[in-house]
Amino acid sequence: SQQGEEDPQALSIQEGENATMNCSYKTSINNLQWYRQNSGRGLVHLILIRSNEREKHSGRLRVTLDTSKKSSSLLITASRAADTASYFCATGPEGSNYKLTFGKGTLLTVNP
Amino acid sequence: SQTIHQWPATLVQPVGSPLSLECTVEGTSNPNLYWYRQAAGRGLQLLFYSVGIGQISSEVPQNLSASRPQDRQFILSSKKLLLSDSGFYLCAWSVLQGSDQPQHFGDGTRLSIL
């Protein structure tokens, strides 16, 4: 079953702008991860945030987690054409010690 | 450094034919291994999970099976492919068991069933 749902499904911005993608989930989680997928390639892990954390940074990435709203956001600042990819959130549900449940992804296009 | 290889990159098979997709990991021992399927415009569906040689957990009953004959080798198989088996198959590994572990993906196999 689908746990995380990303929003929007597609996002098109100009280079230099910020991109914000959201993820909502339904059940309680232990942690949430964000991944990037370039067209026709495998997924690349970006960042993990645990349920007791509210915000995390990694380079130009900023992730927030609001467990009361069951939602997370991924902000990419000063976007580049190379950031063009699909972005997925993956949740680790409470009670599962290994399984990640992936959303359908947001397709981000950064125009030069 | 660790690397993961999947082959073939693309495959076109007729309905009813058998399937064997291979995934190998280098540079680590006793990885946790995963097979996912990604349908167009959808997220990833976990198919199989393995914590060690010969240990396979199936997530979704289906026409596919998985085997782990060696520590760093994970194989996805089918005896008779269905049209619905078309998709993008991804293998992944993680160092430790746990949903808080980053998973590292291969570049996938694009499978088309005719």
mmCIF file of N, CA and C in Angstrom, chain A residues 2 30-31 33 35 37 40-45 48 50 88 91-93 96-105, chain B residues 34 36 38 41-46 49 57-59 88 90 97-108 110:
data_model
loop_
_atom_site.group_PDB
_atom_site.id
_atom_site.type_symbol
_atom_site.label_atom_id
_atom_site.label_comp_id
_atom_site.label_asym_id
_atom_site.label_seq_id
_atom_site.Cartn_x
_atom_site.Cartn_y
_atom_site.Cartn_z
ATOM 1 N N GLN A 2 0.392 2.318 -0.582
ATOM 2 C CA GLN A 2 1.164 3.544 -0.677
ATOM 3 C C GLN A 2 1.129 4.249 0.656
ATOM 4 N N ASN A 30 8.922 5.730 12.052
ATOM 5 C CA ASN A 30 10.150 5.850 12.829
ATOM 6 C C ASN A 30 11.087 6.875 12.201
ATOM 7 N N ASN A 31 11.033 6.951 10.873
ATOM 8 C CA ASN A 31 11.929 7.853 10.162
ATOM 9 C C ASN A 31 11.427 8.047 8.740
ATOM 10 N N GLN A 33 12.972 9.091 4.709
ATOM 11 C CA GLN A 33 14.129 9.349 3.861
ATOM 12 C C GLN A 33 13.671 10.014 2.564
ATOM 13 N N TYR A 35 14.918 10.462 -1.528
ATOM 14 C CA TYR A 35 15.779 9.928 -2.576
ATOM 15 C C TYR A 35 15.578 10.725 -3.855
ATOM 16 N N GLN A 37 16.001 10.352 -8.187
ATOM 17 C CA GLN A 37 16.146 9.403 -9.279
ATOM 18 C C GLN A 37 16.259 10.172 -10.592
ATOM 19 N N GLY A 40 15.777 7.019 -15.874
ATOM 20 C CA GLY A 40 16.349 5.753 -16.300
ATOM 21 C C GLY A 40 17.430 5.201 -15.397
ATOM 22 N N ARG A 41 17.616 5.790 -14.229
ATOM 23 C CA ARG A 41 18.674 5.351 -13.320
ATOM 24 C C ARG A 41 18.084 4.853 -12.002
ATOM 25 N N GLY A 42 18.960 4.372 -11.143
ATOM 26 C CA GLY A 42 18.513 3.967 -9.815
ATOM 27 C C GLY A 42 18.344 5.162 -8.895
ATOM 28 N N LEU A 43 17.830 4.902 -7.713
ATOM 29 C CA LEU A 43 17.615 5.967 -6.734
ATOM 30 C C LEU A 43 18.888 6.233 -5.952
ATOM 31 N N VAL A 44 19.046 7.485 -5.560
ATOM 32 C CA VAL A 44 20.186 7.898 -4.760
ATOM 33 C C VAL A 44 19.675 8.483 -3.449
ATOM 34 N N HIS A 45 20.196 7.973 -2.340
ATOM 35 C CA HIS A 45 19.770 8.462 -1.040
ATOM 36 C C HIS A 45 20.271 9.889 -0.823
ATOM 37 N N LEU A 48 18.116 11.472 5.604
ATOM 38 C CA LEU A 48 17.208 10.772 6.494
ATOM 39 C C LEU A 48 16.874 11.677 7.662
ATOM 40 N N ARG A 50 14.737 11.516 11.403
ATOM 41 C CA ARG A 50 14.081 10.620 12.347
ATOM 42 C C ARG A 50 12.838 11.286 12.924
ATOM 43 N N PHE A 88 11.676 11.243 -4.326
ATOM 44 C CA PHE A 88 10.777 10.345 -3.614
ATOM 45 C C PHE A 88 11.000 10.448 -2.113
ATOM 46 N N THR A 91 9.101 6.145 3.733
ATOM 47 C CA THR A 91 8.855 6.107 5.167
ATOM 48 C C THR A 91 9.162 4.729 5.736
ATOM 49 N N GLY A 92 9.654 4.736 6.946
ATOM 50 C CA GLY A 92 9.885 3.514 7.696
ATOM 51 C C GLY A 92 8.792 3.412 8.743
ATOM 52 N N PRO A 93 7.755 2.639 8.476
ATOM 53 C CA PRO A 93 6.610 2.587 9.385
ATOM 54 C C PRO A 93 6.986 2.026 10.762
ATOM 55 N N SER A 96 7.913 -1.834 11.674
ATOM 56 C CA SER A 96 8.650 -2.519 10.616
ATOM 57 C C SER A 96 10.130 -2.264 10.843
ATOM 58 N N ASN A 97 10.919 -3.329 10.884
ATOM 59 C CA ASN A 97 12.339 -3.117 11.164
ATOM 60 C C ASN A 97 13.180 -3.076 9.895
ATOM 61 N N TYR A 98 12.582 -3.142 8.730
ATOM 62 C CA TYR A 98 13.390 -3.104 7.522
ATOM 63 C C TYR A 98 12.715 -2.414 6.349
ATOM 64 N N LYS A 99 11.406 -2.382 6.332
ATOM 65 C CA LYS A 99 10.702 -2.003 5.117
ATOM 66 C C LYS A 99 10.622 -0.496 4.951
ATOM 67 N N LEU A 100 10.895 -0.050 3.735
ATOM 68 C CA LEU A 100 10.660 1.331 3.335
ATOM 69 C C LEU A 100 9.492 1.352 2.367
ATOM 70 N N THR A 101 8.592 2.300 2.547
ATOM 71 C CA THR A 101 7.468 2.465 1.635
ATOM 72 C C THR A 101 7.644 3.772 0.887
ATOM 73 N N PHE A 102 7.733 3.672 -0.434
ATOM 74 C CA PHE A 102 8.026 4.824 -1.279
ATOM 75 C C PHE A 102 6.754 5.452 -1.829
ATOM 76 N N GLY A 103 6.783 6.786 -1.969
ATOM 77 C CA GLY A 103 5.718 7.483 -2.655
ATOM 78 C C GLY A 103 5.907 7.422 -4.153
ATOM 79 N N LYS A 104 5.025 8.137 -4.884
ATOM 80 C CA LYS A 104 5.078 8.118 -6.344
ATOM 81 C C LYS A 104 6.053 9.137 -6.909
ATOM 82 N N GLY A 105 6.494 10.054 -6.096
ATOM 83 C CA GLY A 105 7.530 10.977 -6.525
ATOM 84 C C GLY A 105 7.037 12.290 -7.080
ATOM 85 N N TYR B 34 17.619 -6.159 -1.646
ATOM 86 C CA TYR B 34 16.220 -5.889 -1.950
ATOM 87 C C TYR B 34 15.991 -5.937 -3.461
ATOM 88 N N TYR B 36 13.043 -4.399 -6.041
ATOM 89 C CA TYR B 36 11.882 -3.543 -6.185
ATOM 90 C C TYR B 36 11.422 -3.563 -7.643
ATOM 91 N N GLN B 38 9.297 -0.881 -10.248
ATOM 92 C CA GLN B 38 8.768 0.463 -10.401
ATOM 93 C C GLN B 38 7.964 0.519 -11.700
ATOM 94 N N GLY B 41 5.383 6.016 -13.602
ATOM 95 C CA GLY B 41 4.649 7.022 -12.847
ATOM 96 C C GLY B 41 4.253 6.597 -11.447
ATOM 97 N N ARG B 42 4.873 5.534 -10.972
ATOM 98 C CA ARG B 42 4.510 5.064 -9.640
ATOM 99 C C ARG B 42 5.750 4.957 -8.776
ATOM 100 N N GLY B 43 5.535 4.753 -7.522
ATOM 101 C CA GLY B 43 6.632 4.554 -6.598
ATOM 102 C C GLY B 43 7.173 3.151 -6.706
ATOM 103 N N LEU B 44 8.066 2.823 -5.803
ATOM 104 C CA LEU B 44 8.693 1.513 -5.813
ATOM 105 C C LEU B 44 7.893 0.530 -4.974
ATOM 106 N N GLN B 45 7.739 -0.659 -5.507
ATOM 107 C CA GLN B 45 7.072 -1.733 -4.785
ATOM 108 C C GLN B 45 8.119 -2.758 -4.383
ATOM 109 N N LEU B 46 8.252 -2.995 -3.085
ATOM 110 C CA LEU B 46 9.208 -3.992 -2.610
ATOM 111 C C LEU B 46 8.695 -5.384 -2.957
ATOM 112 N N TYR B 49 13.175 -9.403 -0.103
ATOM 113 C CA TYR B 49 14.149 -8.875 0.831
ATOM 114 C C TYR B 49 14.955 -10.048 1.356
ATOM 115 N N SER B 57 12.599 -13.117 1.945
ATOM 116 C CA SER B 57 11.252 -12.758 2.379
ATOM 117 C C SER B 57 10.512 -12.183 1.187
ATOM 118 N N SER B 58 9.326 -12.689 0.944
ATOM 119 C CA SER B 58 8.515 -12.223 -0.177
ATOM 120 C C SER B 58 7.465 -11.256 0.336
ATOM 121 N N GLU B 59 7.400 -10.112 -0.313
ATOM 122 C CA GLU B 59 6.456 -9.089 0.126
ATOM 123 C C GLU B 59 5.118 -9.178 -0.581
ATOM 124 N N PHE B 88 10.270 -1.594 -14.426
ATOM 125 C CA PHE B 88 11.659 -1.260 -14.166
ATOM 126 C C PHE B 88 12.034 -1.923 -12.847
ATOM 127 N N LEU B 90 14.589 -2.829 -9.867
ATOM 128 C CA LEU B 90 15.728 -2.230 -9.178
ATOM 129 C C LEU B 90 16.185 -3.121 -8.043
ATOM 130 N N GLN B 97 20.295 -4.008 8.805
ATOM 131 C CA GLN B 97 18.858 -4.151 8.748
ATOM 132 C C GLN B 97 18.232 -2.985 9.501
ATOM 133 N N GLY B 98 17.153 -2.443 8.952
ATOM 134 C CA GLY B 98 16.492 -1.335 9.619
ATOM 135 C C GLY B 98 15.985 -0.319 8.627
ATOM 136 N N SER B 99 14.807 0.214 8.889
ATOM 137 C CA SER B 99 14.229 1.188 7.967
ATOM 138 C C SER B 99 14.936 2.537 8.070
ATOM 139 N N ASP B 100 15.867 2.681 9.011
ATOM 140 C CA ASP B 100 16.635 3.918 9.096
ATOM 141 C C ASP B 100 17.959 3.805 8.341
ATOM 142 N N GLN B 101 18.134 2.714 7.599
ATOM 143 C CA GLN B 101 19.366 2.526 6.852
ATOM 144 C C GLN B 101 19.193 3.025 5.421
ATOM 145 N N PRO B 102 20.103 3.860 4.948
ATOM 146 C CA PRO B 102 20.032 4.251 3.532
ATOM 147 C C PRO B 102 20.163 3.029 2.651
ATOM 148 N N GLN B 103 19.391 2.995 1.588
ATOM 149 C CA GLN B 103 19.509 1.924 0.621
ATOM 150 C C GLN B 103 20.223 2.459 -0.619
ATOM 151 N N HIS B 104 21.072 1.607 -1.192
ATOM 152 C CA HIS B 104 21.891 1.978 -2.336
ATOM 153 C C HIS B 104 21.438 1.152 -3.533
ATOM 154 N N PHE B 105 21.066 1.836 -4.586
ATOM 155 C CA PHE B 105 20.408 1.203 -5.718
ATOM 156 C C PHE B 105 21.333 1.003 -6.910
ATOM 157 N N GLY B 106 21.066 -0.092 -7.629
ATOM 158 C CA GLY B 106 21.662 -0.262 -8.946
ATOM 159 C C GLY B 106 20.901 0.563 -9.959
ATOM 160 N N ASP B 107 21.343 0.495 -11.202
ATOM 161 C CA ASP B 107 20.727 1.301 -12.248
ATOM 162 C C ASP B 107 19.561 0.610 -12.937
ATOM 163 N N GLY B 108 19.172 -0.540 -12.466
ATOM 164 C CA GLY B 108 17.921 -1.133 -12.889
ATOM 165 C C GLY B 108 17.965 -1.902 -14.189
ATOM 166 N N ARG B 110 15.243 -2.539 -17.361
ATOM 167 C CA ARG B 110 13.960 -2.203 -17.981
ATOM 168 C C ARG B 110 13.460 -3.452 -18.689
#
